[in-house]
Coordinates of C-alpha atoms in Angstrom, one line a residue:
Chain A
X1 CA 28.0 30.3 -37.2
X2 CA 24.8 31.5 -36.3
X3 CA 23.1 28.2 -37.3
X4 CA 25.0 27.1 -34.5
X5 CA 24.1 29.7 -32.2
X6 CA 20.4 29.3 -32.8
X7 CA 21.0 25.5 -31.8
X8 CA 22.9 26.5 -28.7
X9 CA 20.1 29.2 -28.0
X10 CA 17.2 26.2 -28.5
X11 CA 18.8 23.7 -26.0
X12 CA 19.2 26.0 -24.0
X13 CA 15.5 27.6 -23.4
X14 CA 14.8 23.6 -23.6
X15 CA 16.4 22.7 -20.7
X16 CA 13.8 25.5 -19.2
X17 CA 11.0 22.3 -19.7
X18 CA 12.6 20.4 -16.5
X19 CA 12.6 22.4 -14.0
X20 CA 12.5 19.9 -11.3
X21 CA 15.7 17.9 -13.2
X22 CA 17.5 21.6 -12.5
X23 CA 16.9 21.7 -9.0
X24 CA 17.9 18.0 -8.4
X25 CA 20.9 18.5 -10.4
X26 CA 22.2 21.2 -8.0
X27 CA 21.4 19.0 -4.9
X28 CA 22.8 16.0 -6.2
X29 CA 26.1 18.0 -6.3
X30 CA 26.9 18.0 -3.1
X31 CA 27.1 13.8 -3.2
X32 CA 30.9 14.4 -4.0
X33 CA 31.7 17.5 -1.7
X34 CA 29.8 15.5 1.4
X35 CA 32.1 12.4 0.3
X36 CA 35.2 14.6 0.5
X37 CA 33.9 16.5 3.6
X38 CA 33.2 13.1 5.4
X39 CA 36.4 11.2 4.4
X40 CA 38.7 13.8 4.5
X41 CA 37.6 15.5 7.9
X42 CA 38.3 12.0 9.1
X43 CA 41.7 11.6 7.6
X44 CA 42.5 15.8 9.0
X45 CA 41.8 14.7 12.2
X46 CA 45.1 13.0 12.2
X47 CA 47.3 14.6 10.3
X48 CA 47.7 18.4 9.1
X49 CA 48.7 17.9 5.8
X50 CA 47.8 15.2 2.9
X51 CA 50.3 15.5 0.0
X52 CA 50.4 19.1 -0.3
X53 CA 46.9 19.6 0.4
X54 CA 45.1 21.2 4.2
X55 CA 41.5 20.3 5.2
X56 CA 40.3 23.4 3.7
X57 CA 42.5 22.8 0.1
X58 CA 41.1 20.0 0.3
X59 CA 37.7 21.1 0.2
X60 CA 38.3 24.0 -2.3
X61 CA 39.6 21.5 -4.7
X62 CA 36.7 19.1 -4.3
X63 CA 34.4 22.4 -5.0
X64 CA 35.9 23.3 -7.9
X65 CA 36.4 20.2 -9.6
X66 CA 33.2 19.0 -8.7
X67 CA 31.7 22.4 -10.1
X68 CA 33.6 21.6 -13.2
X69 CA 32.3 17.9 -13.2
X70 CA 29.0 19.3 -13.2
X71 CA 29.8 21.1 -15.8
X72 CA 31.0 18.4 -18.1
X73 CA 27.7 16.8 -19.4
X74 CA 28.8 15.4 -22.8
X75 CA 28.2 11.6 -21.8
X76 CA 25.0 12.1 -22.8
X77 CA 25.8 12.8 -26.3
X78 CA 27.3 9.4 -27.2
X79 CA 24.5 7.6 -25.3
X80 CA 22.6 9.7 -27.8
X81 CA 24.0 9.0 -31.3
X82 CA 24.6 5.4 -29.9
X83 CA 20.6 5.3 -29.0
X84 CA 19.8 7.1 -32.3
X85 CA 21.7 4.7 -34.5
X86 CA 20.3 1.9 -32.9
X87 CA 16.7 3.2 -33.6
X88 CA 17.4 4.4 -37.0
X89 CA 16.4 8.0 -35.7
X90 CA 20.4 9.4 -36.3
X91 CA 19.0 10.4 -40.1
X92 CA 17.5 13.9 -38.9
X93 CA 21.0 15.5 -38.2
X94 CA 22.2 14.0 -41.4
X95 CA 19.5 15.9 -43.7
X96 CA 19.6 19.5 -41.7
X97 CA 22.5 21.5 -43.4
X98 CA 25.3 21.8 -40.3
X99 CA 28.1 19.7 -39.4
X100 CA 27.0 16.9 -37.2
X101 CA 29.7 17.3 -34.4
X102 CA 28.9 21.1 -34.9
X103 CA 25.6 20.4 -34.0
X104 CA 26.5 18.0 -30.8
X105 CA 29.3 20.8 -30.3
X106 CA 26.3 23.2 -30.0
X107 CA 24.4 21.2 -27.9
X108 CA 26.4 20.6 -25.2
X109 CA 26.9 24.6 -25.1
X110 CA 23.0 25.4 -25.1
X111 CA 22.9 23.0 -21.9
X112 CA 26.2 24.0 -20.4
X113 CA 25.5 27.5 -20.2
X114 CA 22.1 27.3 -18.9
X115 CA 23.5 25.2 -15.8
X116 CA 26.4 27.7 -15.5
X117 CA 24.4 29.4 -13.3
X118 CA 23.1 26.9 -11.3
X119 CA 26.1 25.0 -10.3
X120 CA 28.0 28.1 -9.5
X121 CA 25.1 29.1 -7.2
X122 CA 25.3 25.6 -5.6
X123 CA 29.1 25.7 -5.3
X124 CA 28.3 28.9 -3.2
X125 CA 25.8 27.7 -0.6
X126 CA 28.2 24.1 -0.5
X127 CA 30.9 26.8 0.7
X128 CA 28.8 28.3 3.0
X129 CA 26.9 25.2 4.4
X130 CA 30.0 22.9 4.9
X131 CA 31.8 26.2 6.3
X132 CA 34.7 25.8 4.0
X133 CA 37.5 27.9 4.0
X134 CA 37.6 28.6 0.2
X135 CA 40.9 28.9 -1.1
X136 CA 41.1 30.2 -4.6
X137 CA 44.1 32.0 -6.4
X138 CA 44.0 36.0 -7.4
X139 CA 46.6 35.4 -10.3
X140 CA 44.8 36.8 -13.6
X141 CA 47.1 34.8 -15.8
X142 CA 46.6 31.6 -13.8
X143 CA 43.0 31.7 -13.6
X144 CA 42.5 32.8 -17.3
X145 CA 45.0 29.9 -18.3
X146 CA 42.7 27.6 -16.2
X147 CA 39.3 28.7 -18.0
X148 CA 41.1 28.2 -21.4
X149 CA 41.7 24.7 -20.4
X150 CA 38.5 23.9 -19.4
X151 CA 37.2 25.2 -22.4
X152 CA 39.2 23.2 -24.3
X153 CA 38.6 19.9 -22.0
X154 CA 34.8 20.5 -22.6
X155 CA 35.4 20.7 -26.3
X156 CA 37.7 17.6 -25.9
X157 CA 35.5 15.6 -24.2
X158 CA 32.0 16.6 -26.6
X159 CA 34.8 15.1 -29.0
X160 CA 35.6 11.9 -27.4
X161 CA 31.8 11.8 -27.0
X162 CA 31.1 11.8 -30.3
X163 CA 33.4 10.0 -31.6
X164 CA 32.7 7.4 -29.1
X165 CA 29.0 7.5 -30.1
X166 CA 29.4 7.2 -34.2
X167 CA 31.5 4.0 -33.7
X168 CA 27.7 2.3 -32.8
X169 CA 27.7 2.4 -37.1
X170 CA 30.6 -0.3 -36.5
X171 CA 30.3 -2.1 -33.2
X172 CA 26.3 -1.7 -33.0
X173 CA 26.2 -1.7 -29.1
X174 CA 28.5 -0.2 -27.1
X175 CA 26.6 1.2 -24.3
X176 CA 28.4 -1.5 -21.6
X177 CA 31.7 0.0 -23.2
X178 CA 30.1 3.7 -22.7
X179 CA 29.5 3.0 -19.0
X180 CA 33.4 1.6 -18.2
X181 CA 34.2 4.9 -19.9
X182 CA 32.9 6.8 -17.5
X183 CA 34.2 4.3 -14.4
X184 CA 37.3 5.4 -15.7
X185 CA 36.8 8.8 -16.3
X186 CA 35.9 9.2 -13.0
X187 CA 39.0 8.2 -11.8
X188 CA 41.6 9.8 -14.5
X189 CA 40.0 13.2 -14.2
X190 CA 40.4 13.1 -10.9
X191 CA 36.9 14.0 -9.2
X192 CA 37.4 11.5 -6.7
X193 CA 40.4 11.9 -5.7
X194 CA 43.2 14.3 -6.5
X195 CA 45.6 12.8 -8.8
X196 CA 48.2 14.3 -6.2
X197 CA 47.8 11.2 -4.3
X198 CA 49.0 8.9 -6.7
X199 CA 52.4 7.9 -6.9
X200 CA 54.7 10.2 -8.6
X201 CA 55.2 7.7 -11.9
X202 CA 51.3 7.5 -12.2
X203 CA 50.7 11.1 -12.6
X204 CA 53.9 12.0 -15.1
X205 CA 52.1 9.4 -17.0
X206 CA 49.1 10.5 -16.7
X207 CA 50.4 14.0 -17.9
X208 CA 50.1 12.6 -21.5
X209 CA 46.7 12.2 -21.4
X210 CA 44.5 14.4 -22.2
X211 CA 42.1 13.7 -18.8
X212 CA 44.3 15.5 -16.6
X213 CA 43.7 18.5 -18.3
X214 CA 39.9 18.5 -18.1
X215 CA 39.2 18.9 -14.4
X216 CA 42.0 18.1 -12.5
X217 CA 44.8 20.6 -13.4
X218 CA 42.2 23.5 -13.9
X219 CA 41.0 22.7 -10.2
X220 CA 44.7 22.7 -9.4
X221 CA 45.5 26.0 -10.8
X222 CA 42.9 27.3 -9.7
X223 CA 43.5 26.6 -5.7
X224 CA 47.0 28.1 -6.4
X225 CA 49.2 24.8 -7.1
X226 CA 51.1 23.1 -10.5
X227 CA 51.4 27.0 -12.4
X228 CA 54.1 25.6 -13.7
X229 CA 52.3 23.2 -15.9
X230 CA 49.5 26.0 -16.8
X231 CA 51.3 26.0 -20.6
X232 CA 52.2 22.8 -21.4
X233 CA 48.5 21.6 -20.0
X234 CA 47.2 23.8 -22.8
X235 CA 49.7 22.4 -25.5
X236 CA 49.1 18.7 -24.5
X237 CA 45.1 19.3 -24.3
X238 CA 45.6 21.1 -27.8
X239 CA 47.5 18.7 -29.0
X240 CA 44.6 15.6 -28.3
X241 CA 41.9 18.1 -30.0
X242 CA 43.8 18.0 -33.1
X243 CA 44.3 14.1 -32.7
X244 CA 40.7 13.3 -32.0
X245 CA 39.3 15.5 -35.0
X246 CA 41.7 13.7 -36.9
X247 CA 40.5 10.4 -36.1
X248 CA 36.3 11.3 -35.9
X249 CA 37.3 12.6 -39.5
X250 CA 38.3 9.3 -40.4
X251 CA 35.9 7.1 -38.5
X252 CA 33.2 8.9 -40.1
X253 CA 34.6 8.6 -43.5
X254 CA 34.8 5.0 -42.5
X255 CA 31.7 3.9 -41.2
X256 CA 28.8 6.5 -41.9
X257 CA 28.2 4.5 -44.9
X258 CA 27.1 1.8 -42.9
X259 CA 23.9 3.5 -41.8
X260 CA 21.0 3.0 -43.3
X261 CA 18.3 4.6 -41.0
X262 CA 16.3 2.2 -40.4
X263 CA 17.7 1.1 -37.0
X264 CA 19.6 -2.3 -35.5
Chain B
X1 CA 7.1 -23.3 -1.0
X2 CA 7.3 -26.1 -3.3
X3 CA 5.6 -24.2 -5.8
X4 CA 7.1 -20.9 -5.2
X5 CA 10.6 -22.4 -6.1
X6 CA 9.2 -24.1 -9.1
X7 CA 8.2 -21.4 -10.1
X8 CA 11.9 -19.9 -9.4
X9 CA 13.7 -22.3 -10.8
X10 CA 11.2 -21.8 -14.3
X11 CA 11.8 -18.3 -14.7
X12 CA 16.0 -19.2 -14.4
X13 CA 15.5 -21.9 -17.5
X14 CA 13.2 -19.1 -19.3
X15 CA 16.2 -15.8 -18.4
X16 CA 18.8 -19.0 -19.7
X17 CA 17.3 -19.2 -22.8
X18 CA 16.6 -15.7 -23.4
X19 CA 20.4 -14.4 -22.7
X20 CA 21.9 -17.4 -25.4
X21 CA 19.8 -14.9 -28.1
X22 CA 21.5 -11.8 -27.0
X23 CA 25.3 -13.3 -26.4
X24 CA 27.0 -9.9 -26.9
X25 CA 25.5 -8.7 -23.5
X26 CA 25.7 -11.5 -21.0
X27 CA 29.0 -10.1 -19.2
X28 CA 28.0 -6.5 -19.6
X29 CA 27.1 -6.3 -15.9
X30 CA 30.3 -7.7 -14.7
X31 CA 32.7 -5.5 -16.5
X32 CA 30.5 -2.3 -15.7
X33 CA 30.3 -3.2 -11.8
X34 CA 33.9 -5.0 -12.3
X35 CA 35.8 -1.8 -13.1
X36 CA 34.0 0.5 -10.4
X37 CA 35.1 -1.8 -7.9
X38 CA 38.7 -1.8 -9.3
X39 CA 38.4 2.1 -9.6
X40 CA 37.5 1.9 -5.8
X41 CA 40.4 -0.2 -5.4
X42 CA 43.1 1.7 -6.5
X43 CA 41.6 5.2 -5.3
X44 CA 41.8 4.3 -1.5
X45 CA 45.4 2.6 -2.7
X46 CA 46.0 6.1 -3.7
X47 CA 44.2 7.3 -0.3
X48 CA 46.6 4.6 1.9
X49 CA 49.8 5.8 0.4
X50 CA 49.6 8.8 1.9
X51 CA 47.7 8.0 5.0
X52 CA 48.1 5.3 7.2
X53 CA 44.4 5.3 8.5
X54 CA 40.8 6.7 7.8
X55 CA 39.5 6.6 11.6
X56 CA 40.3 3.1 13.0
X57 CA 40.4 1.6 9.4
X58 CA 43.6 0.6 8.0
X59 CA 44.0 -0.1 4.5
X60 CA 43.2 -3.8 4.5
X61 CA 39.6 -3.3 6.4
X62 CA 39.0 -0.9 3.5
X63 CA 39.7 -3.4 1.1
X64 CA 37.2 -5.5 2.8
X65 CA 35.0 -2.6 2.6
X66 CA 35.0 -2.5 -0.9
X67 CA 34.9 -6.2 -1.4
X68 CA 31.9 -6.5 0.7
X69 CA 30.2 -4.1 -1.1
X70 CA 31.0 -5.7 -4.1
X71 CA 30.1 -9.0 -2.9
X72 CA 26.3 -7.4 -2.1
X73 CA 25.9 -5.7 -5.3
X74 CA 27.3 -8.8 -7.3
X75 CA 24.3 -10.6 -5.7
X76 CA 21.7 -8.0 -6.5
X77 CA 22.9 -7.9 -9.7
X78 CA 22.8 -11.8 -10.0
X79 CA 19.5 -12.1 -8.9
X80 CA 16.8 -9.4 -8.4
X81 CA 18.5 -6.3 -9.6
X82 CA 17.2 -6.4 -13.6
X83 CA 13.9 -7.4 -12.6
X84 CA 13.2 -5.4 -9.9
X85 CA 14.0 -2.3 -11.7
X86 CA 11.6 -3.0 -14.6
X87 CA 9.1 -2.1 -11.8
X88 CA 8.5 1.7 -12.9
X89 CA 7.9 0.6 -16.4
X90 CA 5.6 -2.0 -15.6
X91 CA 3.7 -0.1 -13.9
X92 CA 3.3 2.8 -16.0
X93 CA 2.5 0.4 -19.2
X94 CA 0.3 -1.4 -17.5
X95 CA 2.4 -4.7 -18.1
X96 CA 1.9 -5.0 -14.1
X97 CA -1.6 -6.7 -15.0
X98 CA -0.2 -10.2 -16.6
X99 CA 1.8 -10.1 -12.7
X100 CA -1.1 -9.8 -10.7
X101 CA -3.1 -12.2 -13.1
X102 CA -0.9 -15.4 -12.5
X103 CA -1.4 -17.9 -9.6
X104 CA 2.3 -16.6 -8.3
X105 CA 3.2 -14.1 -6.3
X106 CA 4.1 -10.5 -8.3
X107 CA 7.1 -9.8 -5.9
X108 CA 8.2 -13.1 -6.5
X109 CA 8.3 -13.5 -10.0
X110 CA 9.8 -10.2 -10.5
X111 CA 12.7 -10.6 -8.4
X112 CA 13.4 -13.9 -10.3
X113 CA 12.5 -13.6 -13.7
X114 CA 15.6 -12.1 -14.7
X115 CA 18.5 -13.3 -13.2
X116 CA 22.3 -12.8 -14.7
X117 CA 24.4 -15.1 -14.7
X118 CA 27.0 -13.2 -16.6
X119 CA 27.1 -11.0 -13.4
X120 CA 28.4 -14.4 -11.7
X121 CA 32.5 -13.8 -12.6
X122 CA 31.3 -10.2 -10.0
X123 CA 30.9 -12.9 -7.4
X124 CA 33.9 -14.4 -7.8
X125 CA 35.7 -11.3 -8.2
X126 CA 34.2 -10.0 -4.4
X127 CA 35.5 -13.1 -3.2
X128 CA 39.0 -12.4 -4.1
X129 CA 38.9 -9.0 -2.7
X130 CA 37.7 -10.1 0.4
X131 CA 40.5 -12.9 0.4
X132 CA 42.8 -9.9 -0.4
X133 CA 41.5 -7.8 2.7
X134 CA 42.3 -10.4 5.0
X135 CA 45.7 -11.3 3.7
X136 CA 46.4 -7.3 4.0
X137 CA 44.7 -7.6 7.6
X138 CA 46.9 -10.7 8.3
X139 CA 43.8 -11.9 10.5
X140 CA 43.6 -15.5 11.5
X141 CA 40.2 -15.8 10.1
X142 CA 38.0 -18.8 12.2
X143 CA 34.4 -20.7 10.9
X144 CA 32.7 -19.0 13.4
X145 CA 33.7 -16.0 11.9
X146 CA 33.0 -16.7 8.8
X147 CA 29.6 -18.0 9.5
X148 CA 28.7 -14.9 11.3
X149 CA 29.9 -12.8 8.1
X150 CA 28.1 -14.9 5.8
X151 CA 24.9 -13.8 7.6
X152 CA 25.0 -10.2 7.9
X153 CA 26.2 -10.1 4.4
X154 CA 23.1 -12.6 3.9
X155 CA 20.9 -9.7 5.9
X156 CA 22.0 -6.9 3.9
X157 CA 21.7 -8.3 1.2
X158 CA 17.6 -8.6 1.8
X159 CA 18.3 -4.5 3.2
X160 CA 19.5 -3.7 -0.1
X161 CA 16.4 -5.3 -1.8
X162 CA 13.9 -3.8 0.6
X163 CA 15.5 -0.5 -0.2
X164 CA 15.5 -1.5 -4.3
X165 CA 12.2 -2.3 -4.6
X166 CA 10.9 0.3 -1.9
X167 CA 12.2 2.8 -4.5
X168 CA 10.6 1.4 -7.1
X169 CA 6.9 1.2 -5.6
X170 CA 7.3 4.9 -5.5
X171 CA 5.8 4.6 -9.1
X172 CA 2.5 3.0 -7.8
X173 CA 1.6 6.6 -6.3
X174 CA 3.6 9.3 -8.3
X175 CA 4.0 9.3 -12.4
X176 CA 7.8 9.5 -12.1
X177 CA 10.3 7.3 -9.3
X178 CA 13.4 8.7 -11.5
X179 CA 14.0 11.0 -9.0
X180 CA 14.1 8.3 -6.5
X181 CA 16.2 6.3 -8.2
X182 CA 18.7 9.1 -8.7
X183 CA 18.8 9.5 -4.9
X184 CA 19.2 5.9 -4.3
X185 CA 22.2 6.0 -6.9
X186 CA 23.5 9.2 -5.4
X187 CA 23.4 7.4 -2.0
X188 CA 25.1 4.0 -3.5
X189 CA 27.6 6.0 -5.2
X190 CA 28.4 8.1 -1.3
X191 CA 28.1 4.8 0.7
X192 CA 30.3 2.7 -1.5
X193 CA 33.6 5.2 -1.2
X194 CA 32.6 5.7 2.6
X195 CA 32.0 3.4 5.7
X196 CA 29.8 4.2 7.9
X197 CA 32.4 4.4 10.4
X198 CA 33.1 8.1 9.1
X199 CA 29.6 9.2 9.3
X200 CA 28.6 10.9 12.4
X201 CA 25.9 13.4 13.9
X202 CA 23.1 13.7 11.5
X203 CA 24.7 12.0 8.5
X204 CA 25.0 9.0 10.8
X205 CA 21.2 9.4 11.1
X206 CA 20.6 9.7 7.5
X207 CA 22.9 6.9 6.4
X208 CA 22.2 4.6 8.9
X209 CA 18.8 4.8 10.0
X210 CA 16.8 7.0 7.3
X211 CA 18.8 5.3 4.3
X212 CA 20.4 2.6 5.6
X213 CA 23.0 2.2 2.6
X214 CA 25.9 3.1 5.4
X215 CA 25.4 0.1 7.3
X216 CA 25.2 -2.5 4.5
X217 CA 28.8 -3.4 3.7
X218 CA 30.1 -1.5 7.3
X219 CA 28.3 -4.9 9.5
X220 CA 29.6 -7.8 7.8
X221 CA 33.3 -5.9 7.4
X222 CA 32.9 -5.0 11.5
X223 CA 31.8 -8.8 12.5
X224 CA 34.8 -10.3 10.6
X225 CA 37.2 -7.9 12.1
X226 CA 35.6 -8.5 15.4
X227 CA 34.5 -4.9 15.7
X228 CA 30.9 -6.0 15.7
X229 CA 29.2 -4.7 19.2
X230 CA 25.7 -5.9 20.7
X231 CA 24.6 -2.5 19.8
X232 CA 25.9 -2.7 16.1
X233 CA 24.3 -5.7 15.7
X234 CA 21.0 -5.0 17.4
X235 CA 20.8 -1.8 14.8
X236 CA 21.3 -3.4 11.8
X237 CA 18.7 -6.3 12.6
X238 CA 16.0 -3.2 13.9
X239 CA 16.8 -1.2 10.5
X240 CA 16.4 -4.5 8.8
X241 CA 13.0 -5.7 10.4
X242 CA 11.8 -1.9 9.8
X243 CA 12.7 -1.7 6.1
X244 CA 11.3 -5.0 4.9
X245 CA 8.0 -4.0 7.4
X246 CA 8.3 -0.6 5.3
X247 CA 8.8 -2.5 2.0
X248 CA 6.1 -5.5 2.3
X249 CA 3.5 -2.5 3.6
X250 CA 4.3 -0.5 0.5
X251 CA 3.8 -3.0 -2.1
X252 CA 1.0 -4.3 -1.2
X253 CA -0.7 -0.9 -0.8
X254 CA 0.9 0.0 -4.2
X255 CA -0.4 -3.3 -5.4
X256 CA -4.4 -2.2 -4.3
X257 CA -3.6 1.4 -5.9
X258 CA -2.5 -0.2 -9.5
X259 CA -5.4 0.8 -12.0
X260 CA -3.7 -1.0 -15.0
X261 CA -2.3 1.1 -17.4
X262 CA -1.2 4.8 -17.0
X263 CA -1.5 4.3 -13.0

């Protein structure tokens, strides 16, 4: 374990090096609460309530998932192992003695905890500039149900990530694949929209997934809606953790063997 | 003129040749591009099912919205987008020099040495959406019409390259334009969800005067709604004038600053 921590502890002073990306990174998270703020204000100008949701839960929902969003960084890892495949350059995890998807798992830690921080502090000052009424619930369970689940939809989606990357040692190229993934993403996690909006057969399908579990229902927990899914979000999630290890168990069995490190 | 498109219709036969070696690629633009625009699609769907307008917009103007958007972009993406943004690099590797050595013009070459085709099926998808808008409008659509939103789409279009390569002759002065290009994707990603109808106070500033992005697909979607004031119109062709004043102005003092490799 502390091969792991030290790994963690390295990305993490790393991400020290660009300080400048830091600072953009918080700015550029207002993009989605000013798209929210703008369209929605619009929209509450004409009605009081949009499924469920006032101008203000709108907005606290919007600051929370977007802080989450922020939060969830592991794209980068399969444009990694897809780049470093493709390069030949994938060899140096492969000799160092840890677990490969340890070490990603690691990662993604090192760099989410440094940005902790810094996100929170910008979901703060996006509170206080857009004048939002934040509405957040004071349930202890509720709340430490919703950090469990995104816990376990950041480890969820390090795994997707991965696995997604190590199928370069089949396909070769999959970055045009890698960026419809995240189109998609986008729109199943619901950080553009609530999922609340959809129609009622689109979300209780959408329950089986495991992407409603990474931002959206948190978010919703959170601003004091859908308890009653709290447990079964963390079953389901769960449930597609076990799934995905299963199957990056057997596509690396599969097709590490292909690799020769010398690049494609 | 004779020369320059030549010289254009050269570098097509040259990008032709090159994509038939990397087949696996050629319609990686459109699906990328392809499925944002369908995301967009059935998020304001979404949106519309629970409202019945965003301002004056009903849900068929939106749709236009997003297929005009589309329409631009498939365009860029067509034509100058994959040269244009090789800009930074070339600068910084000094590959700018076999540019500025050739009897053509830099700009020109640039903007059409890599064309994409395999972007086309983007085109043809905008064109649908557009269709789609108008059925969902039920307008009676006229060739006047049409005509006048085939040129602002046309003028928009040279907007969005003023602000493309404007962004990208940020590298002729400062080691890095990623940061630029991270705002102008940041202000792509905003203005594509949002008219500029919504925008108001100093956003409206911002996103239609400072970075026009807010006005690009909002004017051709106004003049075929017949929304289009004197005053709407007489903006967008001031912002346009300005930017490619701002853009010509900037490459050609980037140009003088270039000192080959590591400028």
């Amino acid at each position: 374990m502390r091969k792991y921590r030290e790994i963690a502890k390295t990305y993490l002073k790393t991400q020290l090096a660009w300080r400048a990306d830091v600072i953009f990174n918080m700015v550029f998270t207002v993009g989605r609460i000013l798209f929210a703020f703008l369209l929605w204000r619009v929209i509450f100008a004409q009605k009081e309530t949009v499924a469920g949701f006032t101008f203000h839960g709108m907005l606290s929902y919007y600051i929370i998932s977007s802080f989450f969003t922020q939060l969830e960084m592991s794209h980068g890892i399969s444009e990694e192992i897809a780049a470093e495949i493709r390069n030949g350059i994938f060899s140096k995890y492969i000799v160092i003695p840890v677990n490969v998807e340890g070490y990603f798992a690691a990662m993604e830690l090192g760099v989410v905890l440094f940005y902790l921080f810094f996100d929170f502090a910008a979901a703060f000052i996006w509170i206080f500039l857009f004048g939002i009424e934040f509405a957040i619930i004071e349930d202890g369970l509720i709340i430490a149900c919703a950090l469990v689940m995104v816990l376990l939809g950041l480890f969820f989606m390090v795994q997707l990530n991965f696995f997604l990357g190590i199928l370069t040692f089949k396909y070769e190229e999959i970055s045009t694949f890698l960026m419809i993934k995240n189109n998609l993403a986008a729109l199943v996690t619901g950080s553009i929209v609530p999922l609340a909006l959809f129609p009622d057969t689109v979300v209780s399908f959408m329950r089986f997934l495991p992407f409603y579990y990474v931002t959206y229902l948190p978010s919703m927990l959170l601003t004091g809606r859908c308890a009653d899914e709290a447990a079964r979000g963390l079953a389901v999630l769960a449930c597609w953790c076990v799934i995905l290890q299963a199957a990056i168990g057997i596509a690396w069995r599969r097709y590490a063997k292909n690799y020769d490190g010398v690049g494609i | 003129m004779r020369k320059n498109i030549r010289v254009i219709k050269a570098l097509i036969r040259l990008r032709f040749q090159n994509l038939m070696t990397f087949r696996i690629g050629f319609f990686g633009p459109f699906l990328v591009d392809g499925s944002l625009f369908v995301v967009q699609l059935m998020i304001f769907s979404a949106v519309y099912a629970n409202v019945e307008r965003i301002g004056s917009w009903g849900h068929g103007q939106m749709i236009l919205y997003i297929g005009t958007f589309s329409l631009i972009n498939a365009v860029n993406m067509v034509v100058y987008f994959f040269g244009i943004s090789s800009i930074p690099w070339k600068v910084k590797s000094g590959e700018m020099d076999l540019y500025l050595t050739k009897p053509v013009s830099p700009l020109l070459r640039l903007s059409f040495e890599r064309v994409n085709p395999g972007s086309i099926p983007l085109v043809l998808m905008s064109l649908v959406i557009i269709a789609y808008g108008v059925h969902k409008t039920g307008m009676e659509i006229g060739a006047g019409t049409v005509l006048s939103y085939l040129f602002w789409v046309g003028l928009m279009t040279l907007l969005y390259y003023d602000m493309e390569v404007m962004m990208r002759c940020v590298s002729f002065f400062l080691v890095s334009s990623a940061k630029m290009e991270q705002l102008e994707e940041a202000c792509l990603e905003l203005c594509m969800q949002l008219p500029g109808t919504v925008f108001y106070g100093v956003y409206k500033l911002i996103f239609c005067c400072v970075l026009p992005y807010g006005i690009m697909a909002t004017v051709p979607v106004k003049s075929l709604v017949g929304e289009c004031t004197p005053g709407t119109a007489l903006h967008a062709l001031i912002v346009t004038c300005v930017f490619t004043g701002i853009t010509c102005a900037l490459w050609k003092g980037g140009i003088r600053r270039y000192n080959s490799a590591s400028s």
